[in-house]
Amino acid sequence: MVAPKDAKVAARGTLAKAKRIAARYGIVIDSFDGMWFEVSCPELEHDDPLEGCNSTDDARVVLELVDEYRDCLEGGYLEAVTDPCLMN
Protein backbone atom coordinates (compact mmCIF):
# COMPACT_ATOMS: atom_id res chain seq x y z
CA MET A 1 0.00 0.00 0.00
CA VAL A 2 1.24 3.49 -0.87
CA ALA A 3 1.50 5.97 1.99
CA PRO A 4 -0.66 9.10 1.56
CA LYS A 5 2.42 11.34 1.42
CA ASP A 6 4.00 9.18 -1.30
CA ALA A 7 0.75 9.18 -3.28
CA LYS A 8 0.62 12.99 -3.11
CA VAL A 9 4.20 13.27 -4.36
CA ALA A 10 3.48 10.82 -7.19
CA ALA A 11 0.34 12.77 -8.16
CA ARG A 12 2.32 16.03 -8.28
CA GLY A 13 4.94 14.41 -10.51
CA THR A 14 2.25 13.02 -12.82
CA LEU A 15 0.58 16.43 -13.07
CA ALA A 16 3.92 18.09 -13.78
CA LYS A 17 4.53 15.64 -16.63
CA ALA A 18 1.02 16.26 -18.00
CA LYS A 19 1.56 20.04 -17.84
CA ARG A 20 4.88 19.80 -19.71
CA ILE A 21 3.28 17.79 -22.52
CA ALA A 22 0.21 20.05 -22.57
CA ALA A 23 2.36 23.17 -22.88
CA ARG A 24 4.12 21.76 -25.95
CA TYR A 25 0.85 21.00 -27.76
CA GLY A 26 -1.40 23.90 -26.70
CA ILE A 27 -3.51 21.67 -24.47
CA VAL A 28 -5.15 23.38 -21.49
CA ILE A 29 -5.39 21.90 -17.99
CA ASP A 30 -7.76 23.89 -15.80
CA SER A 31 -7.68 23.23 -12.08
CA PHE A 32 -10.59 23.86 -9.76
CA ASP A 33 -9.59 24.01 -6.09
CA GLY A 34 -6.49 22.01 -6.97
CA MET A 35 -8.51 18.81 -6.75
CA TRP A 36 -10.64 18.74 -9.90
CA PHE A 37 -9.18 19.09 -13.38
CA GLU A 38 -10.58 19.70 -16.82
CA VAL A 39 -8.43 19.06 -19.86
CA SER A 40 -9.22 20.67 -23.21
CA CYS A 41 -7.61 21.39 -26.54
CA PRO A 42 -8.61 24.71 -28.13
CA GLU A 43 -7.48 23.48 -31.55
CA LEU A 44 -10.07 20.67 -31.37
CA GLU A 45 -12.78 22.80 -29.75
CA HIS A 46 -15.45 22.23 -32.39
CA ASP A 47 -14.63 18.57 -32.99
CA ASP A 48 -13.51 17.48 -29.52
CA PRO A 49 -13.37 13.68 -29.37
CA LEU A 50 -13.17 13.76 -25.56
CA GLU A 51 -15.99 16.24 -24.92
CA GLY A 52 -17.90 15.24 -21.83
CA CYS A 53 -15.16 12.86 -20.70
CA ASN A 54 -12.42 15.37 -19.97
CA SER A 55 -12.91 16.12 -16.25
CA THR A 56 -11.35 14.20 -13.39
CA ASP A 57 -9.88 14.36 -9.91
CA ASP A 58 -7.14 11.82 -10.71
CA ALA A 59 -3.70 12.99 -11.88
CA ARG A 60 -3.17 9.77 -13.85
CA VAL A 61 -6.36 10.38 -15.81
CA VAL A 62 -5.23 13.97 -16.51
CA LEU A 63 -2.05 12.55 -18.05
CA GLU A 64 -4.09 10.02 -20.07
CA LEU A 65 -6.35 12.81 -21.38
CA VAL A 66 -3.34 14.93 -22.34
CA ASP A 67 -1.87 11.90 -24.13
CA GLU A 68 -5.17 11.35 -25.98
CA TYR A 69 -5.29 14.96 -27.15
CA ARG A 70 -1.63 14.81 -28.18
CA ASP A 71 -2.32 11.65 -30.17
CA CYS A 72 -5.24 13.38 -31.90
CA LEU A 73 -3.07 16.35 -32.82
CA GLU A 74 -0.16 14.23 -34.02
CA GLY A 75 -2.31 11.63 -35.75
CA GLY A 76 -4.27 13.96 -37.98
CA TYR A 77 -7.60 13.68 -36.17
CA LEU A 78 -8.58 17.28 -37.00
CA GLU A 79 -7.84 16.80 -40.68
CA ALA A 80 -9.86 13.59 -40.72
CA VAL A 81 -12.98 15.20 -39.27
CA THR A 82 -12.80 18.37 -41.36
CA ASP A 83 -11.59 17.19 -44.77
CA PRO A 84 -14.63 16.47 -47.00
CA CYS A 85 -12.62 13.86 -48.92
CA LEU A 86 -12.03 11.87 -45.72
CA MET A 87 -15.52 12.19 -44.27
CA ASN A 88 -17.79 9.15 -44.68
mmCIF file of N, CA and C in Angstrom:
data_model
loop_
_atom_site.group_PDB
_atom_site.id
_atom_site.type_symbol
_atom_site.label_atom_id
_atom_site.label_comp_id
_atom_site.label_asym_id
_atom_site.label_seq_id
_atom_site.Cartn_x
_atom_site.Cartn_y
_atom_site.Cartn_z
ATOM 1 N N MET A 1 0.839 -1.186 0.000
ATOM 2 C CA MET A 1 0.000 0.000 0.000
ATOM 3 C C MET A 1 0.884 1.250 0.000
ATOM 4 N N VAL A 2 0.482 2.244 -0.765
ATOM 5 C CA VAL A 2 1.239 3.495 -0.873
ATOM 6 C C VAL A 2 0.818 4.439 0.241
ATOM 7 N N ALA A 3 1.792 5.009 0.932
ATOM 8 C CA ALA A 3 1.500 5.971 1.989
ATOM 9 C C ALA A 3 0.893 7.225 1.375
ATOM 10 N N PRO A 4 -0.019 7.890 2.099
ATOM 11 C CA PRO A 4 -0.663 9.100 1.558
ATOM 12 C C PRO A 4 0.330 10.156 1.073
ATOM 13 N N LYS A 5 1.434 10.345 1.815
ATOM 14 C CA LYS A 5 2.425 11.344 1.415
ATOM 15 C C LYS A 5 3.071 10.948 0.086
ATOM 16 N N ASP A 6 3.396 9.663 -0.061
ATOM 17 C CA ASP A 6 3.995 9.179 -1.302
ATOM 18 C C ASP A 6 3.028 9.315 -2.468
ATOM 19 N N ALA A 7 1.768 9.059 -2.227
ATOM 20 C CA ALA A 7 0.752 9.184 -3.276
ATOM 21 C C ALA A 7 0.629 10.634 -3.725
ATOM 22 N N LYS A 8 0.709 11.564 -2.776
ATOM 23 C CA LYS A 8 0.622 12.989 -3.108
ATOM 24 C C LYS A 8 1.815 13.419 -3.957
ATOM 25 N N VAL A 9 2.985 12.942 -3.603
ATOM 26 C CA VAL A 9 4.197 13.273 -4.356
ATOM 27 C C VAL A 9 4.104 12.694 -5.766
ATOM 28 N N ALA A 10 3.632 11.462 -5.877
ATOM 29 C CA ALA A 10 3.476 10.818 -7.186
ATOM 30 C C ALA A 10 2.465 11.583 -8.039
ATOM 31 N N ALA A 11 1.357 12.014 -7.428
ATOM 32 C CA ALA A 11 0.336 12.767 -8.164
ATOM 33 C C ALA A 11 0.904 14.092 -8.670
ATOM 34 N N ARG A 12 1.708 14.763 -7.856
ATOM 35 C CA ARG A 12 2.322 16.025 -8.284
ATOM 36 C C ARG A 12 3.258 15.802 -9.467
ATOM 37 N N GLY A 13 4.028 14.725 -9.411
ATOM 38 C CA GLY A 13 4.938 14.407 -10.510
ATOM 39 C C GLY A 13 4.184 14.092 -11.792
ATOM 40 N N THR A 14 3.081 13.363 -11.663
ATOM 41 C CA THR A 14 2.254 13.022 -12.821
ATOM 42 C C THR A 14 1.643 14.275 -13.422
ATOM 43 N N LEU A 15 1.148 15.171 -12.570
ATOM 44 C CA LEU A 15 0.575 16.431 -13.069
ATOM 45 C C LEU A 15 1.639 17.298 -13.739
ATOM 46 N N ALA A 16 2.839 17.307 -13.181
ATOM 47 C CA ALA A 16 3.918 18.093 -13.782
ATOM 48 C C ALA A 16 4.239 17.559 -15.180
ATOM 49 N N LYS A 17 4.275 16.245 -15.320
ATOM 50 C CA LYS A 17 4.531 15.639 -16.630
ATOM 51 C C LYS A 17 3.421 16.011 -17.612
ATOM 52 N N ALA A 18 2.163 15.910 -17.150
ATOM 53 C CA ALA A 18 1.019 16.259 -18.001
ATOM 54 C C ALA A 18 1.093 17.717 -18.428
ATOM 55 N N LYS A 19 1.473 18.604 -17.518
ATOM 56 C CA LYS A 19 1.555 20.035 -17.836
ATOM 57 C C LYS A 19 2.668 20.319 -18.845
ATOM 58 N N ARG A 20 3.789 19.601 -18.744
ATOM 59 C CA ARG A 20 4.876 19.796 -19.715
ATOM 60 C C ARG A 20 4.427 19.399 -21.119
ATOM 61 N N ILE A 21 3.771 18.251 -21.221
ATOM 62 C CA ILE A 21 3.279 17.791 -22.523
ATOM 63 C C ILE A 21 2.222 18.756 -23.043
ATOM 64 N N ALA A 22 1.296 19.141 -22.180
ATOM 65 C CA ALA A 22 0.207 20.046 -22.567
ATOM 66 C C ALA A 22 0.763 21.362 -23.103
ATOM 67 N N ALA A 23 1.778 21.894 -22.449
ATOM 68 C CA ALA A 23 2.359 23.173 -22.876
ATOM 69 C C ALA A 23 2.939 23.073 -24.287
ATOM 70 N N ARG A 24 3.524 21.939 -24.618
ATOM 71 C CA ARG A 24 4.119 21.764 -25.954
ATOM 72 C C ARG A 24 3.072 21.701 -27.053
ATOM 73 N N TYR A 25 1.867 21.235 -26.734
ATOM 74 C CA TYR A 25 0.845 21.000 -27.755
ATOM 75 C C TYR A 25 -0.339 21.964 -27.681
ATOM 76 N N GLY A 26 -0.300 22.942 -26.805
ATOM 77 C CA GLY A 26 -1.396 23.898 -26.698
ATOM 78 C C GLY A 26 -2.625 23.326 -26.026
ATOM 79 N N ILE A 27 -2.427 22.304 -25.211
ATOM 80 C CA ILE A 27 -3.514 21.667 -24.470
ATOM 81 C C ILE A 27 -3.657 22.403 -23.142
ATOM 82 N N VAL A 28 -4.877 22.609 -22.707
ATOM 83 C CA VAL A 28 -5.148 23.383 -21.494
ATOM 84 C C VAL A 28 -5.586 22.452 -20.368
ATOM 85 N N ILE A 29 -4.974 22.620 -19.196
ATOM 86 C CA ILE A 29 -5.388 21.898 -17.995
ATOM 87 C C ILE A 29 -5.879 22.944 -17.011
ATOM 88 N N ASP A 30 -7.182 22.978 -16.789
ATOM 89 C CA ASP A 30 -7.759 23.893 -15.804
ATOM 90 C C ASP A 30 -7.897 23.147 -14.489
ATOM 91 N N SER A 31 -7.580 23.831 -13.403
ATOM 92 C CA SER A 31 -7.678 23.233 -12.081
ATOM 93 C C SER A 31 -8.701 24.001 -11.256
ATOM 94 N N PHE A 32 -9.577 23.267 -10.623
ATOM 95 C CA PHE A 32 -10.590 23.861 -9.765
ATOM 96 C C PHE A 32 -10.305 23.391 -8.345
ATOM 97 N N ASP A 33 -9.938 24.304 -7.477
ATOM 98 C CA ASP A 33 -9.595 24.007 -6.090
ATOM 99 C C ASP A 33 -8.417 23.053 -5.962
ATOM 100 N N GLY A 34 -7.641 22.891 -7.020
ATOM 101 C CA GLY A 34 -6.487 22.009 -6.975
ATOM 102 C C GLY A 34 -6.818 20.538 -6.848
ATOM 103 N N MET A 35 -8.113 20.210 -6.928
ATOM 104 C CA MET A 35 -8.512 18.814 -6.746
ATOM 105 C C MET A 35 -9.311 18.278 -7.929
ATOM 106 N N TRP A 36 -9.827 19.150 -8.758
ATOM 107 C CA TRP A 36 -10.640 18.742 -9.903
ATOM 108 C C TRP A 36 -10.036 19.383 -11.141
ATOM 109 N N PHE A 37 -9.855 18.608 -12.180
ATOM 110 C CA PHE A 37 -9.184 19.094 -13.375
ATOM 111 C C PHE A 37 -10.047 18.891 -14.606
ATOM 112 N N GLU A 38 -9.931 19.825 -15.532
ATOM 113 C CA GLU A 38 -10.584 19.703 -16.820
ATOM 114 C C GLU A 38 -9.526 19.936 -17.888
ATOM 115 N N VAL A 39 -9.431 18.990 -18.801
ATOM 116 C CA VAL A 39 -8.428 19.056 -19.859
ATOM 117 C C VAL A 39 -9.151 19.388 -21.162
ATOM 118 N N SER A 40 -8.601 20.315 -21.931
ATOM 119 C CA SER A 40 -9.215 20.665 -23.211
ATOM 120 C C SER A 40 -8.135 21.040 -24.214
ATOM 121 N N CYS A 41 -8.533 21.032 -25.466
ATOM 122 C CA CYS A 41 -7.613 21.388 -26.542
ATOM 123 C C CYS A 41 -8.322 22.395 -27.440
ATOM 124 N N PRO A 42 -7.950 23.675 -27.332
ATOM 125 C CA PRO A 42 -8.612 24.707 -28.132
ATOM 126 C C PRO A 42 -8.604 24.414 -29.633
ATOM 127 N N GLU A 43 -7.559 23.783 -30.124
ATOM 128 C CA GLU A 43 -7.481 23.479 -31.548
ATOM 129 C C GLU A 43 -8.565 22.487 -31.990
ATOM 130 N N LEU A 44 -9.031 21.660 -31.062
ATOM 131 C CA LEU A 44 -10.065 20.667 -31.372
ATOM 132 C C LEU A 44 -11.430 21.067 -30.812
ATOM 133 N N GLU A 45 -11.577 22.320 -30.450
ATOM 134 C CA GLU A 45 -12.776 22.796 -29.751
ATOM 135 C C GLU A 45 -14.089 22.382 -30.416
ATOM 136 N N HIS A 46 -14.183 22.516 -31.713
ATOM 137 C CA HIS A 46 -15.453 22.234 -32.391
ATOM 138 C C HIS A 46 -15.628 20.760 -32.740
ATOM 139 N N ASP A 47 -14.576 19.997 -32.687
ATOM 140 C CA ASP A 47 -14.633 18.568 -32.989
ATOM 141 C C ASP A 47 -13.900 17.785 -31.905
ATOM 142 N N ASP A 48 -14.209 18.078 -30.650
ATOM 143 C CA ASP A 48 -13.507 17.483 -29.517
ATOM 144 C C ASP A 48 -13.933 16.033 -29.304
ATOM 145 N N PRO A 49 -13.016 15.086 -29.535
ATOM 146 C CA PRO A 49 -13.370 13.678 -29.373
ATOM 147 C C PRO A 49 -13.547 13.271 -27.912
ATOM 148 N N LEU A 50 -13.081 14.097 -26.982
ATOM 149 C CA LEU A 50 -13.174 13.760 -25.560
ATOM 150 C C LEU A 50 -14.201 14.607 -24.816
ATOM 151 N N GLU A 51 -14.989 15.370 -25.547
ATOM 152 C CA GLU A 51 -15.986 16.244 -24.925
ATOM 153 C C GLU A 51 -16.897 15.429 -24.010
ATOM 154 N N GLY A 52 -17.061 15.924 -22.803
ATOM 155 C CA GLY A 52 -17.905 15.244 -21.828
ATOM 156 C C GLY A 52 -17.169 14.191 -21.014
ATOM 157 N N CYS A 53 -15.958 13.873 -21.409
ATOM 158 C CA CYS A 53 -15.156 12.858 -20.702
ATOM 159 C C CYS A 53 -13.827 13.436 -20.253
ATOM 160 N N ASN A 54 -13.722 14.748 -20.191
ATOM 161 C CA ASN A 54 -12.424 15.370 -19.971
ATOM 162 C C ASN A 54 -12.248 16.019 -18.602
ATOM 163 N N SER A 55 -13.035 15.596 -17.611
ATOM 164 C CA SER A 55 -12.911 16.120 -16.251
ATOM 165 C C SER A 55 -12.609 14.978 -15.295
ATOM 166 N N THR A 56 -11.742 15.256 -14.319
ATOM 167 C CA THR A 56 -11.350 14.202 -13.387
ATOM 168 C C THR A 56 -10.717 14.793 -12.135
ATOM 169 N N ASP A 57 -10.604 13.967 -11.119
ATOM 170 C CA ASP A 57 -9.882 14.358 -9.911
ATOM 171 C C ASP A 57 -8.633 13.494 -9.729
ATOM 172 N N ASP A 58 -8.265 12.751 -10.763
ATOM 173 C CA ASP A 58 -7.145 11.816 -10.713
ATOM 174 C C ASP A 58 -6.024 12.283 -11.641
ATOM 175 N N ALA A 59 -4.837 12.504 -11.097
ATOM 176 C CA ALA A 59 -3.698 12.988 -11.882
ATOM 177 C C ALA A 59 -3.343 12.032 -13.018
ATOM 178 N N ARG A 60 -3.485 10.739 -12.790
ATOM 179 C CA ARG A 60 -3.168 9.766 -13.848
ATOM 180 C C ARG A 60 -4.112 9.916 -15.021
ATOM 181 N N VAL A 61 -5.376 10.192 -14.742
ATOM 182 C CA VAL A 61 -6.362 10.384 -15.813
ATOM 183 C C VAL A 61 -6.070 11.685 -16.557
ATOM 184 N N VAL A 62 -5.622 12.710 -15.850
ATOM 185 C CA VAL A 62 -5.229 13.965 -16.507
ATOM 186 C C VAL A 62 -4.139 13.671 -17.532
ATOM 187 N N LEU A 63 -3.134 12.903 -17.136
ATOM 188 C CA LEU A 63 -2.050 12.545 -18.052
ATOM 189 C C LEU A 63 -2.580 11.738 -19.237
ATOM 190 N N GLU A 64 -3.497 10.807 -18.984
ATOM 191 C CA GLU A 64 -4.088 10.017 -20.071
ATOM 192 C C GLU A 64 -4.848 10.910 -21.046
ATOM 193 N N LEU A 65 -5.596 11.883 -20.517
ATOM 194 C CA LEU A 65 -6.346 12.805 -21.376
ATOM 195 C C LEU A 65 -5.400 13.659 -22.221
ATOM 196 N N VAL A 66 -4.336 14.145 -21.606
ATOM 197 C CA VAL A 66 -3.341 14.927 -22.344
ATOM 198 C C VAL A 66 -2.735 14.065 -23.449
ATOM 199 N N ASP A 67 -2.417 12.820 -23.121
ATOM 200 C CA ASP A 67 -1.865 11.904 -24.132
ATOM 201 C C ASP A 67 -2.853 11.671 -25.276
ATOM 202 N N GLU A 68 -4.137 11.541 -24.945
ATOM 203 C CA GLU A 68 -5.167 11.349 -25.981
ATOM 204 C C GLU A 68 -5.238 12.559 -26.907
ATOM 205 N N TYR A 69 -5.263 13.750 -26.326
ATOM 206 C CA TYR A 69 -5.295 14.962 -27.145
ATOM 207 C C TYR A 69 -4.038 15.067 -28.005
ATOM 208 N N ARG A 70 -2.878 14.767 -27.414
ATOM 209 C CA ARG A 70 -1.627 14.807 -28.178
ATOM 210 C C ARG A 70 -1.689 13.834 -29.350
ATOM 211 N N ASP A 71 -2.196 12.637 -29.100
ATOM 212 C CA ASP A 71 -2.319 11.649 -30.173
ATOM 213 C C ASP A 71 -3.240 12.146 -31.280
ATOM 214 N N CYS A 72 -4.321 12.820 -30.902
ATOM 215 C CA CYS A 72 -5.236 13.382 -31.903
ATOM 216 C C CYS A 72 -4.521 14.434 -32.755
ATOM 217 N N LEU A 73 -3.764 15.290 -32.097
ATOM 218 C CA LEU A 73 -3.067 16.351 -32.819
ATOM 219 C C LEU A 73 -1.973 15.790 -33.720
ATOM 220 N N GLU A 74 -1.244 14.813 -33.232
ATOM 221 C CA GLU A 74 -0.157 14.235 -34.023
ATOM 222 C C GLU A 74 -0.672 13.287 -35.099
ATOM 223 N N GLY A 75 -1.802 12.649 -34.842
ATOM 224 C CA GLY A 75 -2.305 11.627 -35.753
ATOM 225 C C GLY A 75 -3.232 12.129 -36.841
ATOM 226 N N GLY A 76 -3.448 13.428 -36.918
ATOM 227 C CA GLY A 76 -4.274 13.959 -37.982
ATOM 228 C C GLY A 76 -5.771 13.872 -37.736
ATOM 229 N N TYR A 77 -6.179 13.771 -36.479
ATOM 230 C CA TYR A 77 -7.604 13.680 -36.166
ATOM 231 C C TYR A 77 -8.377 14.863 -36.735
ATOM 232 N N LEU A 78 -7.882 16.074 -36.539
ATOM 233 C CA LEU A 78 -8.583 17.279 -36.996
ATOM 234 C C LEU A 78 -8.770 17.263 -38.504
ATOM 235 N N GLU A 79 -7.732 16.862 -39.228
ATOM 236 C CA GLU A 79 -7.837 16.797 -40.681
ATOM 237 C C GLU A 79 -8.885 15.758 -41.101
ATOM 238 N N ALA A 80 -8.927 14.657 -40.384
ATOM 239 C CA ALA A 80 -9.860 13.585 -40.724
ATOM 240 C C ALA A 80 -11.313 13.990 -40.537
ATOM 241 N N VAL A 81 -11.592 14.813 -39.526
ATOM 242 C CA VAL A 81 -12.984 15.196 -39.272
ATOM 243 C C VAL A 81 -13.389 16.460 -40.018
ATOM 244 N N THR A 82 -12.448 17.155 -40.650
ATOM 245 C CA THR A 82 -12.802 18.374 -41.365
ATOM 246 C C THR A 82 -12.577 18.303 -42.868
ATOM 247 N N ASP A 83 -11.856 17.321 -43.335
ATOM 248 C CA ASP A 83 -11.590 17.193 -44.772
ATOM 249 C C ASP A 83 -12.737 16.444 -45.446
ATOM 250 N N PRO A 84 -13.481 17.112 -46.341
ATOM 251 C CA PRO A 84 -14.625 16.475 -47.001
ATOM 252 C C PRO A 84 -14.262 15.176 -47.718
ATOM 253 N N CYS A 85 -13.047 15.078 -48.211
ATOM 254 C CA CYS A 85 -12.624 13.860 -48.922
ATOM 255 C C CYS A 85 -12.482 12.669 -47.961
ATOM 256 N N LEU A 86 -12.227 12.955 -46.688
ATOM 257 C CA LEU A 86 -12.025 11.874 -45.719
ATOM 258 C C LEU A 86 -13.278 11.570 -44.928
ATOM 259 N N MET A 87 -14.288 12.396 -45.033
ATOM 260 C CA MET A 87 -15.524 12.189 -44.268
ATOM 261 C C MET A 87 -16.379 11.147 -44.949
ATOM 262 N N ASN A 88 -16.882 10.223 -44.236
ATOM 263 C CA ASN A 88 -17.787 9.149 -44.680
ATOM 264 C C ASN A 88 -17.546 7.921 -43.914
#
